[in-house]
Coordinates of N, CA and C in Angstrom, one line a residue:
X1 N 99.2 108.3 211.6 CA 98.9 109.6 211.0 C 100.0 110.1 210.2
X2 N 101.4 109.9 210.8 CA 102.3 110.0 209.8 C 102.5 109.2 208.9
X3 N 101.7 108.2 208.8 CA 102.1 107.2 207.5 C 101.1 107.7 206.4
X4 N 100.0 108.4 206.7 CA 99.2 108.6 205.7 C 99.7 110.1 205.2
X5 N 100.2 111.1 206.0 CA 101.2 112.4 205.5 C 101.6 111.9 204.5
X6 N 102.8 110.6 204.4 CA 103.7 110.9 203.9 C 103.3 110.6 202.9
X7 N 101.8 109.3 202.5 CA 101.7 108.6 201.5 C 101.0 110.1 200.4
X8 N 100.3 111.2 201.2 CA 99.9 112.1 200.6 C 100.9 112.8 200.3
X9 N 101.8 113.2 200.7 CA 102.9 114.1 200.3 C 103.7 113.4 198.6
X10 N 103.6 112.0 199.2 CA 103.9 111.3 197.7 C 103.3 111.2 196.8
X11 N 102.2 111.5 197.0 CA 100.7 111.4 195.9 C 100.8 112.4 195.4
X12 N 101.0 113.8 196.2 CA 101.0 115.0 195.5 C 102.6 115.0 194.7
X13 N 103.5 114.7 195.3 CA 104.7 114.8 194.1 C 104.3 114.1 193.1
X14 N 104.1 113.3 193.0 CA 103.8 111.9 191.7 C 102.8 113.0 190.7
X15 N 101.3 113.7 191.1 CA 100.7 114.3 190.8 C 101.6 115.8 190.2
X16 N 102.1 116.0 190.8 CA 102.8 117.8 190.1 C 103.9 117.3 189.0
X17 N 104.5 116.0 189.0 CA 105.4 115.4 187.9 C 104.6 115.0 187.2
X18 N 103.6 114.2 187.1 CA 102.8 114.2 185.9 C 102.3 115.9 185.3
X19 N 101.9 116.8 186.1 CA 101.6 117.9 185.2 C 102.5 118.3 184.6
X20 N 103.8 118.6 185.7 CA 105.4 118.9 184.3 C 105.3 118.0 183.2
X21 N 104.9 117.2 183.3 CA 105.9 116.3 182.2 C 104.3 116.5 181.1
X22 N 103.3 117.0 181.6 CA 102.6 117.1 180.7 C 102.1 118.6 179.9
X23 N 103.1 119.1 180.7 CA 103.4 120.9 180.1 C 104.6 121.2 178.9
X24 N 105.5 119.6 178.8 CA 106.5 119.8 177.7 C 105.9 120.1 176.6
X25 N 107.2 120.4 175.7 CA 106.2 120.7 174.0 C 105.8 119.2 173.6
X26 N 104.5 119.5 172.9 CA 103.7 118.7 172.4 C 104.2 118.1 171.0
X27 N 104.0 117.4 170.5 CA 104.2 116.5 169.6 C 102.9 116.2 168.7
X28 N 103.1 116.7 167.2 CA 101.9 116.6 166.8 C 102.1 114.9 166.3
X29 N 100.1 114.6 166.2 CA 100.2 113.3 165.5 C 101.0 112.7 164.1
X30 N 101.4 112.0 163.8 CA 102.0 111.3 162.4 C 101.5 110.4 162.5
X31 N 100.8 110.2 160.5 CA 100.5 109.6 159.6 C 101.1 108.2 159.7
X32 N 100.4 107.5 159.2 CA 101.2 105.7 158.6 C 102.6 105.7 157.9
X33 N 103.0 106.8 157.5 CA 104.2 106.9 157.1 C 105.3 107.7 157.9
X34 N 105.0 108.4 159.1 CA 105.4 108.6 160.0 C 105.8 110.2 159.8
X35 N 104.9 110.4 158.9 CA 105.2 111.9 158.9 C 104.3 113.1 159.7
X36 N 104.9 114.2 159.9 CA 104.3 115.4 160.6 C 102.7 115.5 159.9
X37 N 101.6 115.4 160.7 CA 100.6 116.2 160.2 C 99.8 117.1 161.0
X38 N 100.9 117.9 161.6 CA 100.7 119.6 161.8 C 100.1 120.5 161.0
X39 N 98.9 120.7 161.2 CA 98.4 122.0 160.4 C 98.0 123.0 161.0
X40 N 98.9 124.5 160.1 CA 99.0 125.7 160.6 C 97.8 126.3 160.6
X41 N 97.0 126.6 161.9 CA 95.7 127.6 162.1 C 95.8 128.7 161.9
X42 N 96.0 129.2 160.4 CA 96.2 130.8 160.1 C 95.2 131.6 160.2
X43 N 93.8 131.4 160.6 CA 92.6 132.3 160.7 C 92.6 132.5 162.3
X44 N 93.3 131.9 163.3 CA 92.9 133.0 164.0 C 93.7 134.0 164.7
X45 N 95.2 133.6 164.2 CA 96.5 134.8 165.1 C 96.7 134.6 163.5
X46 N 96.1 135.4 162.5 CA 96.8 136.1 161.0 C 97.5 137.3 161.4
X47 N 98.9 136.6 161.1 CA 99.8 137.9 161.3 C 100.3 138.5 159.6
X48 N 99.4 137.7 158.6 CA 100.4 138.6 157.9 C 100.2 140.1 157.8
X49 N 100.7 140.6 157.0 CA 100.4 142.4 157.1 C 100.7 142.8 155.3
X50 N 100.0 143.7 155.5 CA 99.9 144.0 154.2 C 101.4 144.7 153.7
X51 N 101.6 144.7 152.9 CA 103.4 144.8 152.4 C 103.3 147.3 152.5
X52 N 104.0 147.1 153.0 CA 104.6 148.4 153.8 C 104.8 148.9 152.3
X53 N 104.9 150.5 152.3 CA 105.4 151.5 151.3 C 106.7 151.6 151.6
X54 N 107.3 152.1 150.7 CA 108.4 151.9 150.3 C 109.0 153.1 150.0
X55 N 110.0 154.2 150.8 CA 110.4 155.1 149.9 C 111.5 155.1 148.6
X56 N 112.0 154.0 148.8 CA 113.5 153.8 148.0 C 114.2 152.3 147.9
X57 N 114.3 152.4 146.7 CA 114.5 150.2 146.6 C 115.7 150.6 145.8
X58 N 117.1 149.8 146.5 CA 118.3 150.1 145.8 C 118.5 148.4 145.7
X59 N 118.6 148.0 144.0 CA 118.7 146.6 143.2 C 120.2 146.1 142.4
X60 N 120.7 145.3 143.4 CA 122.1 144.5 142.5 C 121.9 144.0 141.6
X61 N 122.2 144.0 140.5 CA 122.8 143.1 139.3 C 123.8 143.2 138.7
X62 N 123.8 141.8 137.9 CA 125.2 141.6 136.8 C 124.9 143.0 135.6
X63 N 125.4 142.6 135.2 CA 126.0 143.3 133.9 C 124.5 143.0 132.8
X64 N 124.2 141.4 133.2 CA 123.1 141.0 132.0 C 121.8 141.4 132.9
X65 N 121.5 142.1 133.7 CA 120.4 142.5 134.7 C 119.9 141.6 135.6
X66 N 120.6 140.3 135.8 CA 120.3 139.6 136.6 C 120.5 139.7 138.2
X67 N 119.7 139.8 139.1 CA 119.8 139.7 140.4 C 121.1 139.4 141.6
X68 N 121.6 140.4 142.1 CA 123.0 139.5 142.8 C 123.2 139.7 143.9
X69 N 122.8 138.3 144.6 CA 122.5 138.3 146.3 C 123.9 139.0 146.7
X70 N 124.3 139.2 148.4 CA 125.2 139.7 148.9 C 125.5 141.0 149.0
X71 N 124.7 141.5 148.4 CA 125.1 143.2 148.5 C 124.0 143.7 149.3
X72 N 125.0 145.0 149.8 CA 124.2 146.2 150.8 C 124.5 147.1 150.2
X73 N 123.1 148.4 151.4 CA 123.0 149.5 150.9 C 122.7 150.3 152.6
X74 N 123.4 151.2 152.7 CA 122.9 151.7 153.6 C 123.1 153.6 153.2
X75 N 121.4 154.1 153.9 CA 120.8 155.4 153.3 C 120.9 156.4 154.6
X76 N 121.5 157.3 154.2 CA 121.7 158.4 155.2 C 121.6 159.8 154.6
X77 N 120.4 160.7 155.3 CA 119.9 161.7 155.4 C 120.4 162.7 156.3
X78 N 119.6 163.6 156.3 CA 120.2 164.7 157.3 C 119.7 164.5 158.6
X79 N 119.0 163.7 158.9 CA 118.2 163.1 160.2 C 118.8 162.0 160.8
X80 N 119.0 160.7 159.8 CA 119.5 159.4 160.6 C 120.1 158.3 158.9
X81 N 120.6 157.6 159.5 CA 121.3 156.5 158.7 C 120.4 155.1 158.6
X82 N 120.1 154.4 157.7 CA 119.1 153.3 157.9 C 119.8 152.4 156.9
X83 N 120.1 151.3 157.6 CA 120.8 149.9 157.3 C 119.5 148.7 157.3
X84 N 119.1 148.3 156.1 CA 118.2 147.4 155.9 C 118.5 145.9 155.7
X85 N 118.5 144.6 156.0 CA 118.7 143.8 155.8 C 118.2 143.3 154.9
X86 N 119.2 143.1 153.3 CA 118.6 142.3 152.1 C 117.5 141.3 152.0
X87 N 116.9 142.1 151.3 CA 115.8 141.1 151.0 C 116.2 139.8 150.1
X88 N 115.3 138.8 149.7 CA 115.5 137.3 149.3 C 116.0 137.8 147.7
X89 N 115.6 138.5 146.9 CA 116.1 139.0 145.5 C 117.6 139.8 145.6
X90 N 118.1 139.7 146.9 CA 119.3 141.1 146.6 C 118.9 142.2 147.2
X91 N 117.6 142.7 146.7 CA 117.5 144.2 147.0 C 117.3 144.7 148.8
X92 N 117.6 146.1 148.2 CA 117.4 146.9 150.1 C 116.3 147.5 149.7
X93 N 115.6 147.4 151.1 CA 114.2 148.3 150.8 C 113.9 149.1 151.8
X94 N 114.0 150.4 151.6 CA 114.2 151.4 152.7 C 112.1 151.9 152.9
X95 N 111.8 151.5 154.2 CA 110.6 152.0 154.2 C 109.9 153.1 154.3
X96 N 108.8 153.8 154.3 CA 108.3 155.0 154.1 C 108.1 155.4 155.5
X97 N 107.8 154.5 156.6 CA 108.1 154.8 157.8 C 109.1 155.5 158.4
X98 N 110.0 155.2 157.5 CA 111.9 155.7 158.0 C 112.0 156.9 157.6
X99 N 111.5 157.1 156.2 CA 112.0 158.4 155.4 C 110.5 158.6 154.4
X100 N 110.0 159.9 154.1 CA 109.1 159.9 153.3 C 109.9 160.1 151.9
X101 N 110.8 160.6 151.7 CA 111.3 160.7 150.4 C 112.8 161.0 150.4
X102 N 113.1 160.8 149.0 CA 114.8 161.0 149.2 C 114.8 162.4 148.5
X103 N 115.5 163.0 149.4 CA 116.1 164.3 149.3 C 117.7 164.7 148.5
X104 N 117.3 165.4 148.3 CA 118.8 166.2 147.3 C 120.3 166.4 148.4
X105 N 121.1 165.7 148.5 CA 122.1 165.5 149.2 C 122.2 164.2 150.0
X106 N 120.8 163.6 150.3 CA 121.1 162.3 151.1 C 121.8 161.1 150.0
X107 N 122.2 160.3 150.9 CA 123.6 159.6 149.7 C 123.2 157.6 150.5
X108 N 124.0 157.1 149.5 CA 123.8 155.6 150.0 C 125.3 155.1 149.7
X109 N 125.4 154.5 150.8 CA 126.6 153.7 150.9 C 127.0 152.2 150.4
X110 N 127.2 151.9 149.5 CA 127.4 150.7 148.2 C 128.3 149.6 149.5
X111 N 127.8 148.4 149.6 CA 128.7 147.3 150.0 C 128.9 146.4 148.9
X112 N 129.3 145.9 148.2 CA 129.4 145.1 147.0 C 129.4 143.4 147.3
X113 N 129.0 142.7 146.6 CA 128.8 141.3 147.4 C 130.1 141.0 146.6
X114 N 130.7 140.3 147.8 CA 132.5 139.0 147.6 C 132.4 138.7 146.5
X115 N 133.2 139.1 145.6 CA 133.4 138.8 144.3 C 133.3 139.7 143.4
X116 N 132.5 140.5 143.7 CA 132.2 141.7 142.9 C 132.7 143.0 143.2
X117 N 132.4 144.2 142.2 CA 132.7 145.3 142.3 C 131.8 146.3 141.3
X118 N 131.2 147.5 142.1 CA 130.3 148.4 141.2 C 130.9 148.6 140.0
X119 N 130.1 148.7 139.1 CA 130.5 149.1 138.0 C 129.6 150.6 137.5
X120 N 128.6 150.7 137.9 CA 127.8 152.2 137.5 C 126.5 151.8 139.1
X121 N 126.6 152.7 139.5 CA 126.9 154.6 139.0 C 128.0 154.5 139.7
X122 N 128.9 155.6 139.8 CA 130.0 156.1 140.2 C 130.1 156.2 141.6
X123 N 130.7 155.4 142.3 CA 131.2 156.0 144.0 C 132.0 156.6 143.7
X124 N 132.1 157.3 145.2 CA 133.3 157.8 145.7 C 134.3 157.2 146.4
X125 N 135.3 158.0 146.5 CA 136.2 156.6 147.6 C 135.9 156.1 148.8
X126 N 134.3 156.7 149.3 CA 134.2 156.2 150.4 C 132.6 155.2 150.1
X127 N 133.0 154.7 149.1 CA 131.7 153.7 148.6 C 130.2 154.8 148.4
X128 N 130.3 156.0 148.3 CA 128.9 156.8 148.6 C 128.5 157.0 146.8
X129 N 127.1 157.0 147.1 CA 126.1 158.1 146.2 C 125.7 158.6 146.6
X130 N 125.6 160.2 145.7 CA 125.0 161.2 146.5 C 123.4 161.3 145.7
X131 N 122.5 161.2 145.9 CA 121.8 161.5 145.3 C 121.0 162.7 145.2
X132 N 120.1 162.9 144.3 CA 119.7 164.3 143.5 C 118.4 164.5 144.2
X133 N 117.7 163.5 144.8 CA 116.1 163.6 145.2 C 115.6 163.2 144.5
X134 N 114.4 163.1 144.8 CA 113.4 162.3 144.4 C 113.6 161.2 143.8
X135 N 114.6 160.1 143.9 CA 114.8 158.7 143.5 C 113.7 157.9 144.4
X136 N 113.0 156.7 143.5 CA 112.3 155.5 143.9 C 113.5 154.0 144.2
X137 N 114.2 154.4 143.2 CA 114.8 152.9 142.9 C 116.1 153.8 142.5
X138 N 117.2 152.7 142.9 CA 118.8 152.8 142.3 C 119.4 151.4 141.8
X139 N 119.5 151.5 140.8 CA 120.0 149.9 140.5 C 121.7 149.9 140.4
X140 N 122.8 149.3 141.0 CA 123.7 149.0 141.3 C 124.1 147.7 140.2
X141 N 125.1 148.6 139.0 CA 125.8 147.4 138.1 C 126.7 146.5 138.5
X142 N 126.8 145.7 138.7 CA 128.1 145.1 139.2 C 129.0 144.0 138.2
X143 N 130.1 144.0 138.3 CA 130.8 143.1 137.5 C 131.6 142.5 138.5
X144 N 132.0 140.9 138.3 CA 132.7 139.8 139.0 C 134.3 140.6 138.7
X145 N 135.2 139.9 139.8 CA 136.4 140.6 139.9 C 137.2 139.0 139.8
X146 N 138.5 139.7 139.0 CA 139.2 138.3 138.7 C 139.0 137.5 137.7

């Protein structure tokens, strides 16, 4: 009777290590050339979302209006401060969620991307703009240093 315990005790370990080892991540099939052919089932977890309102889009560029990754912007009101992480063109995009509109005293704090330095509009010495209200967009000139 003990020999058949044990041979079942072993059966069931053998049994629960095949289900682990059959719960690892999966591995999709590959092609004759040995490449991935994973394909993404986007109809039934669609997460995309439709692109959010925007109260305020502050835009780096050169001198010739071209696009200049590495810069920030961060917008502070009389309520709270909001630090957005650059988008793929450079720009900050402050959403309508955060703020409905820009108000007369709220200001934005210029970080300049390595190598550069504002050239228009005017900071202060503590990198600020103050702005007048009702701004959509601030575009931030910059010129290379050196």
């Amino acid at each position: 009777m003990n020999k058949i315990k044990s041979i079942l005790a072993l059966l069931l370990c053998a049994a629960m290590l095949l289900v682990l080892c059959a719960c690892g991540s999966e591995k999709a099939p590959a092609d004759e050339t040995g490449n991935d052919t994973t394909v993404a089932d986007t109809t039934a977890n669609d997460t995309t979302e439709a692109p959010k309102a925007t109260s305020l889009v502050v835009k780096f560029v050169d001198e010739e209006g071209n696009n200049v990754l590495g810069g920030s912007a961060q917008f502070c009101n009389s309520a709270n401060c909001y630090f957005p992480a650059p988008e793929l063109d450079g720009s900050c995009i402050f959403l309508e969620e955060w703020f409905e509109k820009v108000e007369a005293g709220d200001y934005l704090t210029i970080y300049a991307p390595t190598g550069y330095e504002v050239k228009e509009p005017a900071l202060d010495e503590e990198n600020k703009i103050y702005l007048a209200g009702g701004e959509t967009e601030v575009v931030i000139t910059l010129t290379k240093v050196g």
